[in-house]
Amino acid sequence: MSELVHALEGSNRWFADYSFSSIILSLLLSFVLGQAIAWTYAWSHSGLSYSRSFTQSLVLMTLVVSLVMFVIGNSIITAFGLLGALALIRFRNVLKDTRDTVFVFIALVIGMAVGSQRYMAAIVGTVAMTLAVVYLTTTSFGTLGRFDGYLTCRLSGGLDRADLSRLLHRFCAAIRQVSTRQSGEEEGTELVYQVGLRDRERGGELLDALRGLPGMRHASLVMRNELSEV
């Protein structure tokens, strides 16, 4: 047991162990921790910019960086040579989200930790990062918007605005009128609201109730993504 703990803690010597077994152990650990990072990214991702290739790249990046640390070793000449070789590679893929950049940086750091045989730091760092992402995702940390989406109502002159207001307050916890467009008598008036529903699952009930009002010609609700601001 003490040998396992010593192996996980890594070597504090200037000359680390570059044996075959150490390389295999580092690559296997990099693969496992890289998958943990990738699974955490895929689970917590939201929006339309998800890429399977980027998720797989997180795993491969952890492996590559770990191997690079073994190749460099303690040689400054090798480090500069590798830096010059990498400078010839041009990465044209632009990350659309700063959160993606954070995950790339995490994969790099974990790979460096494993490659330098600081296994305990790599494992603890991966667990801490995963717990932080789970907390931020489940609590919707940083969300400021009180509104769930846009409600558009097209009504005729015979609709009682008081009935419309009472109905909206029954389903919505927050309401803000965004715009009003007055058309001809045939087209009526179009109202656009930002609404925060009391229950996001009852959006269909709200539309059915609105369409049942006398004088309501059209009602539509566009819901936003939970992690994007309106």
CSV table of C-alpha atoms in Angstrom, one decimal:
chain,number,residue,atom,x,y,z
A,1,MET,CA,0.0,0.0,0.0
A,2,SER,CA,2.8,2.4,0.9
A,3,GLU,CA,4.5,1.6,-2.5
A,4,LEU,CA,1.2,2.5,-4.3
A,5,VAL,CA,1.0,5.8,-2.4
A,6,HIS,CA,4.6,6.6,-3.2
A,7,ALA,CA,4.1,5.8,-6.9
A,8,LEU,CA,1.0,8.1,-7.0
A,9,GLU,CA,2.8,10.9,-5.2
A,10,GLY,CA,5.5,10.8,-7.9
A,11,SER,CA,9.2,11.3,-7.6
A,12,ASN,CA,10.7,14.5,-6.3
A,13,ARG,CA,14.1,13.7,-7.7
A,14,TRP,CA,15.5,15.8,-10.5
A,15,PHE,CA,16.0,12.7,-12.7
A,16,ALA,CA,12.5,11.0,-12.9
A,17,ASP,CA,11.9,7.4,-13.8
A,18,TYR,CA,11.6,6.9,-17.6
A,19,SER,CA,11.3,3.1,-17.6
A,20,PHE,CA,8.9,1.2,-19.8
A,21,SER,CA,6.5,0.5,-16.9
A,22,SER,CA,6.4,4.2,-15.9
A,23,ILE,CA,5.6,5.2,-19.5
A,24,ILE,CA,2.8,2.6,-19.7
A,25,LEU,CA,1.4,3.7,-16.3
A,26,SER,CA,1.5,7.4,-17.3
A,27,LEU,CA,-0.2,6.8,-20.7
A,28,LEU,CA,-3.0,4.6,-19.1
A,29,LEU,CA,-3.6,7.2,-16.4
A,30,SER,CA,-3.6,10.0,-19.0
A,31,PHE,CA,-6.2,8.1,-21.0
A,32,VAL,CA,-8.5,7.6,-17.9
A,33,LEU,CA,-8.2,11.1,-16.7
A,34,GLY,CA,-8.6,12.5,-20.2
A,35,GLN,CA,-11.8,10.5,-20.6
A,36,ALA,CA,-13.0,12.0,-17.2
A,37,ILE,CA,-12.4,15.5,-18.5
A,38,ALA,CA,-14.1,14.7,-21.9
A,39,TRP,CA,-17.1,13.1,-20.2
A,40,THR,CA,-17.5,16.1,-17.9
A,41,TYR,CA,-17.3,18.5,-20.8
A,42,ALA,CA,-19.9,16.5,-22.8
A,43,TRP,CA,-22.3,16.2,-19.8
A,44,SER,CA,-22.1,19.9,-18.9
A,45,HIS,CA,-22.2,21.3,-22.5
A,46,SER,CA,-25.1,23.4,-23.7
A,47,GLY,CA,-25.9,25.2,-26.9
A,48,LEU,CA,-25.3,24.4,-30.5
A,49,SER,CA,-21.5,24.4,-30.8
A,50,TYR,CA,-20.9,20.8,-29.5
A,51,SER,CA,-18.3,18.9,-31.5
A,52,ARG,CA,-17.5,15.2,-31.1
A,53,SER,CA,-14.0,15.7,-32.6
A,54,PHE,CA,-13.3,18.4,-29.9
A,55,THR,CA,-14.4,16.0,-27.1
A,56,GLN,CA,-12.2,13.3,-28.5
A,57,SER,CA,-9.3,15.8,-28.8
A,58,LEU,CA,-9.5,16.4,-25.1
A,59,VAL,CA,-8.6,12.7,-24.5
A,60,LEU,CA,-5.9,12.6,-27.1
A,61,MET,CA,-4.4,15.9,-25.9
A,62,THR,CA,-4.0,14.6,-22.4
A,63,LEU,CA,-2.2,11.5,-23.8
A,64,VAL,CA,0.0,13.6,-26.2
A,65,VAL,CA,1.1,16.1,-23.6
A,66,SER,CA,2.0,13.3,-21.2
A,67,LEU,CA,4.1,11.7,-23.8
A,68,VAL,CA,5.7,15.0,-24.7
A,69,MET,CA,6.8,15.4,-21.1
A,70,PHE,CA,8.6,12.0,-21.3
A,71,VAL,CA,10.2,13.0,-24.6
A,72,ILE,CA,11.5,16.2,-23.2
A,73,GLY,CA,12.7,14.7,-20.0
A,74,ASN,CA,15.4,16.9,-18.5
A,75,SER,CA,16.9,18.0,-21.8
A,76,ILE,CA,16.6,21.7,-22.5
A,77,ILE,CA,17.9,21.1,-26.1
A,78,THR,CA,15.0,18.7,-26.7
A,79,ALA,CA,12.5,21.1,-25.3
A,80,PHE,CA,13.6,23.9,-27.6
A,81,GLY,CA,13.7,21.5,-30.6
A,82,LEU,CA,10.2,20.3,-29.8
A,83,LEU,CA,9.0,23.9,-29.4
A,84,GLY,CA,10.4,24.7,-32.9
A,85,ALA,CA,8.7,21.7,-34.4
A,86,LEU,CA,5.3,22.6,-32.9
A,87,ALA,CA,5.7,26.1,-34.2
A,88,LEU,CA,5.5,24.8,-37.7
A,89,ILE,CA,1.9,23.4,-37.0
A,90,ARG,CA,-0.8,26.0,-37.6
A,91,PHE,CA,-4.1,25.4,-35.7
A,92,ARG,CA,-6.9,27.0,-37.7
A,93,ASN,CA,-9.7,25.8,-35.5
A,94,VAL,CA,-11.0,28.8,-33.5
A,95,LEU,CA,-12.7,28.0,-30.2
A,96,LYS,CA,-16.1,29.6,-30.1
A,97,ASP,CA,-16.5,29.5,-26.3
A,98,THR,CA,-14.1,30.5,-23.6
A,99,ARG,CA,-15.3,27.5,-21.6
A,100,ASP,CA,-13.8,25.3,-24.4
A,101,THR,CA,-10.5,27.0,-23.9
A,102,VAL,CA,-10.7,26.2,-20.2
A,103,PHE,CA,-11.1,22.5,-20.9
A,104,VAL,CA,-8.2,22.6,-23.3
A,105,PHE,CA,-6.0,24.2,-20.6
A,106,ILE,CA,-7.2,21.6,-18.1
A,107,ALA,CA,-6.3,18.7,-20.4
A,108,LEU,CA,-2.8,20.3,-21.0
A,109,VAL,CA,-2.2,20.7,-17.2
A,110,ILE,CA,-3.3,17.2,-16.4
A,111,GLY,CA,-1.2,15.7,-19.2
A,112,MET,CA,1.8,17.7,-17.9
A,113,ALA,CA,1.2,16.4,-14.3
A,114,VAL,CA,1.0,12.8,-15.5
A,115,GLY,CA,4.0,13.1,-17.8
A,116,SER,CA,6.1,14.5,-15.0
A,117,GLN,CA,5.0,11.6,-12.8
A,118,ARG,CA,3.0,13.7,-10.4
A,119,TYR,CA,0.2,11.2,-10.4
A,120,MET,CA,-1.5,12.3,-7.2
A,121,ALA,CA,-1.7,15.9,-8.3
A,122,ALA,CA,-3.2,14.8,-11.6
A,123,ILE,CA,-5.9,12.6,-10.0
A,124,VAL,CA,-6.8,15.2,-7.3
A,125,GLY,CA,-6.9,18.0,-9.9
A,126,THR,CA,-9.2,16.0,-12.2
A,127,VAL,CA,-11.6,15.2,-9.3
A,128,ALA,CA,-11.6,18.8,-8.1
A,129,MET,CA,-12.2,20.1,-11.6
A,130,THR,CA,-15.1,17.6,-12.2
A,131,LEU,CA,-16.8,18.5,-8.9
A,132,ALA,CA,-16.5,22.2,-9.7
A,133,VAL,CA,-18.1,21.7,-13.1
A,134,VAL,CA,-20.9,19.7,-11.6
A,135,TYR,CA,-21.6,22.4,-9.0
A,136,LEU,CA,-21.6,25.2,-11.6
A,137,THR,CA,-23.8,23.3,-14.0
A,138,THR,CA,-26.4,22.0,-11.5
A,139,THR,CA,-26.7,25.4,-9.7
A,140,SER,CA,-26.8,27.4,-13.0
A,141,PHE,CA,-24.1,29.6,-11.5
A,142,GLY,CA,-23.8,33.0,-13.2
A,143,THR,CA,-27.3,33.1,-14.8
A,144,LEU,CA,-28.7,36.6,-14.5
A,145,GLY,CA,-31.8,36.4,-16.7
A,146,ARG,CA,-35.3,36.3,-15.1
A,147,PHE,CA,-36.9,35.5,-18.4
A,148,ASP,CA,-37.5,32.2,-20.1
A,149,GLY,CA,-38.3,33.5,-23.6
A,150,TYR,CA,-40.3,35.7,-25.9
A,151,LEU,CA,-44.1,35.6,-26.1
A,152,THR,CA,-45.8,37.1,-29.2
A,153,CYS,CA,-49.5,37.9,-29.2
A,154,ARG,CA,-51.4,39.2,-32.2
A,155,LEU,CA,-54.9,40.4,-31.2
A,156,SER,CA,-57.8,42.3,-32.5
A,157,GLY,CA,-59.4,45.5,-31.1
A,158,GLY,CA,-62.1,43.4,-29.3
A,159,LEU,CA,-59.8,41.8,-26.8
A,160,ASP,CA,-59.9,43.0,-23.2
A,161,ARG,CA,-56.3,43.9,-22.2
A,162,ALA,CA,-57.2,43.3,-18.5
A,163,ASP,CA,-58.1,39.6,-19.3
A,164,LEU,CA,-54.8,39.2,-21.1
A,165,SER,CA,-52.9,40.7,-18.2
A,166,ARG,CA,-54.6,38.5,-15.6
A,167,LEU,CA,-53.9,35.4,-17.7
A,168,LEU,CA,-50.2,36.3,-18.2
A,169,HIS,CA,-49.7,36.9,-14.4
A,170,ARG,CA,-51.3,33.5,-13.7
A,171,PHE,CA,-48.7,31.6,-15.7
A,172,CYS,CA,-45.7,34.0,-15.5
A,173,ALA,CA,-43.6,35.2,-12.5
A,174,ALA,CA,-42.0,38.0,-14.6
A,175,ILE,CA,-43.4,39.9,-17.5
A,176,ARG,CA,-41.9,42.8,-19.5
A,177,GLN,CA,-43.4,44.2,-22.7
A,178,VAL,CA,-40.7,44.6,-25.3
A,179,SER,CA,-42.6,46.1,-28.3
A,180,THR,CA,-46.0,47.0,-29.7
A,181,ARG,CA,-46.8,47.1,-33.4
A,182,GLN,CA,-50.1,48.7,-34.4
A,183,SER,CA,-51.3,47.5,-37.8
A,184,GLY,CA,-54.5,48.1,-39.7
A,185,GLU,CA,-57.9,47.1,-38.4
A,186,GLU,CA,-57.7,43.8,-40.2
A,187,GLU,CA,-54.3,42.8,-38.8
A,188,GLY,CA,-54.9,44.2,-35.3
A,189,THR,CA,-52.1,44.8,-32.8
A,190,GLU,CA,-49.0,42.7,-32.2
A,191,LEU,CA,-47.5,42.6,-28.6
A,192,VAL,CA,-44.1,41.1,-27.8
A,193,TYR,CA,-43.3,40.2,-24.1
A,194,GLN,CA,-40.3,38.8,-22.3
A,195,VAL,CA,-41.8,36.2,-19.9
A,196,GLY,CA,-40.4,34.3,-16.9
A,197,LEU,CA,-42.7,31.3,-16.5
A,198,ARG,CA,-43.6,29.9,-13.1
A,199,ASP,CA,-43.2,26.5,-14.6
A,200,ARG,CA,-41.3,26.0,-17.9
A,201,GLU,CA,-43.2,22.8,-18.5
A,202,ARG,CA,-46.5,24.7,-18.7
A,203,GLY,CA,-45.7,26.8,-21.8
A,204,GLY,CA,-48.1,24.8,-23.9
A,205,GLU,CA,-50.9,25.4,-21.4
A,206,LEU,CA,-50.2,29.2,-21.5
A,207,LEU,CA,-50.5,29.2,-25.3
A,208,ASP,CA,-53.8,27.2,-25.2
A,209,ALA,CA,-55.2,29.6,-22.7
A,210,LEU,CA,-54.2,32.6,-24.8
A,211,ARG,CA,-55.6,31.2,-28.0
A,212,GLY,CA,-58.9,30.6,-26.1
A,213,LEU,CA,-59.3,34.4,-25.4
A,214,PRO,CA,-61.9,36.1,-27.6
A,215,GLY,CA,-60.1,38.4,-30.0
A,216,MET,CA,-56.7,36.5,-29.8
A,217,ARG,CA,-55.6,35.8,-33.4
A,218,HIS,CA,-52.2,34.4,-32.8
A,219,ALA,CA,-49.9,33.4,-29.9
A,220,SER,CA,-46.4,32.0,-30.0
A,221,LEU,CA,-43.7,31.3,-27.4
A,222,VAL,CA,-40.0,31.0,-28.1
A,223,MET,CA,-38.1,29.5,-25.2
A,224,ARG,CA,-34.5,30.3,-24.7
A,225,ASN,CA,-31.7,27.8,-23.7
A,226,GLU,CA,-31.4,27.7,-19.9
A,227,LEU,CA,-27.7,28.7,-20.0
A,228,SER,CA,-28.0,31.5,-22.4
A,229,GLU,CA,-29.0,35.0,-21.5
A,230,VAL,CA,-32.0,36.8,-23.0
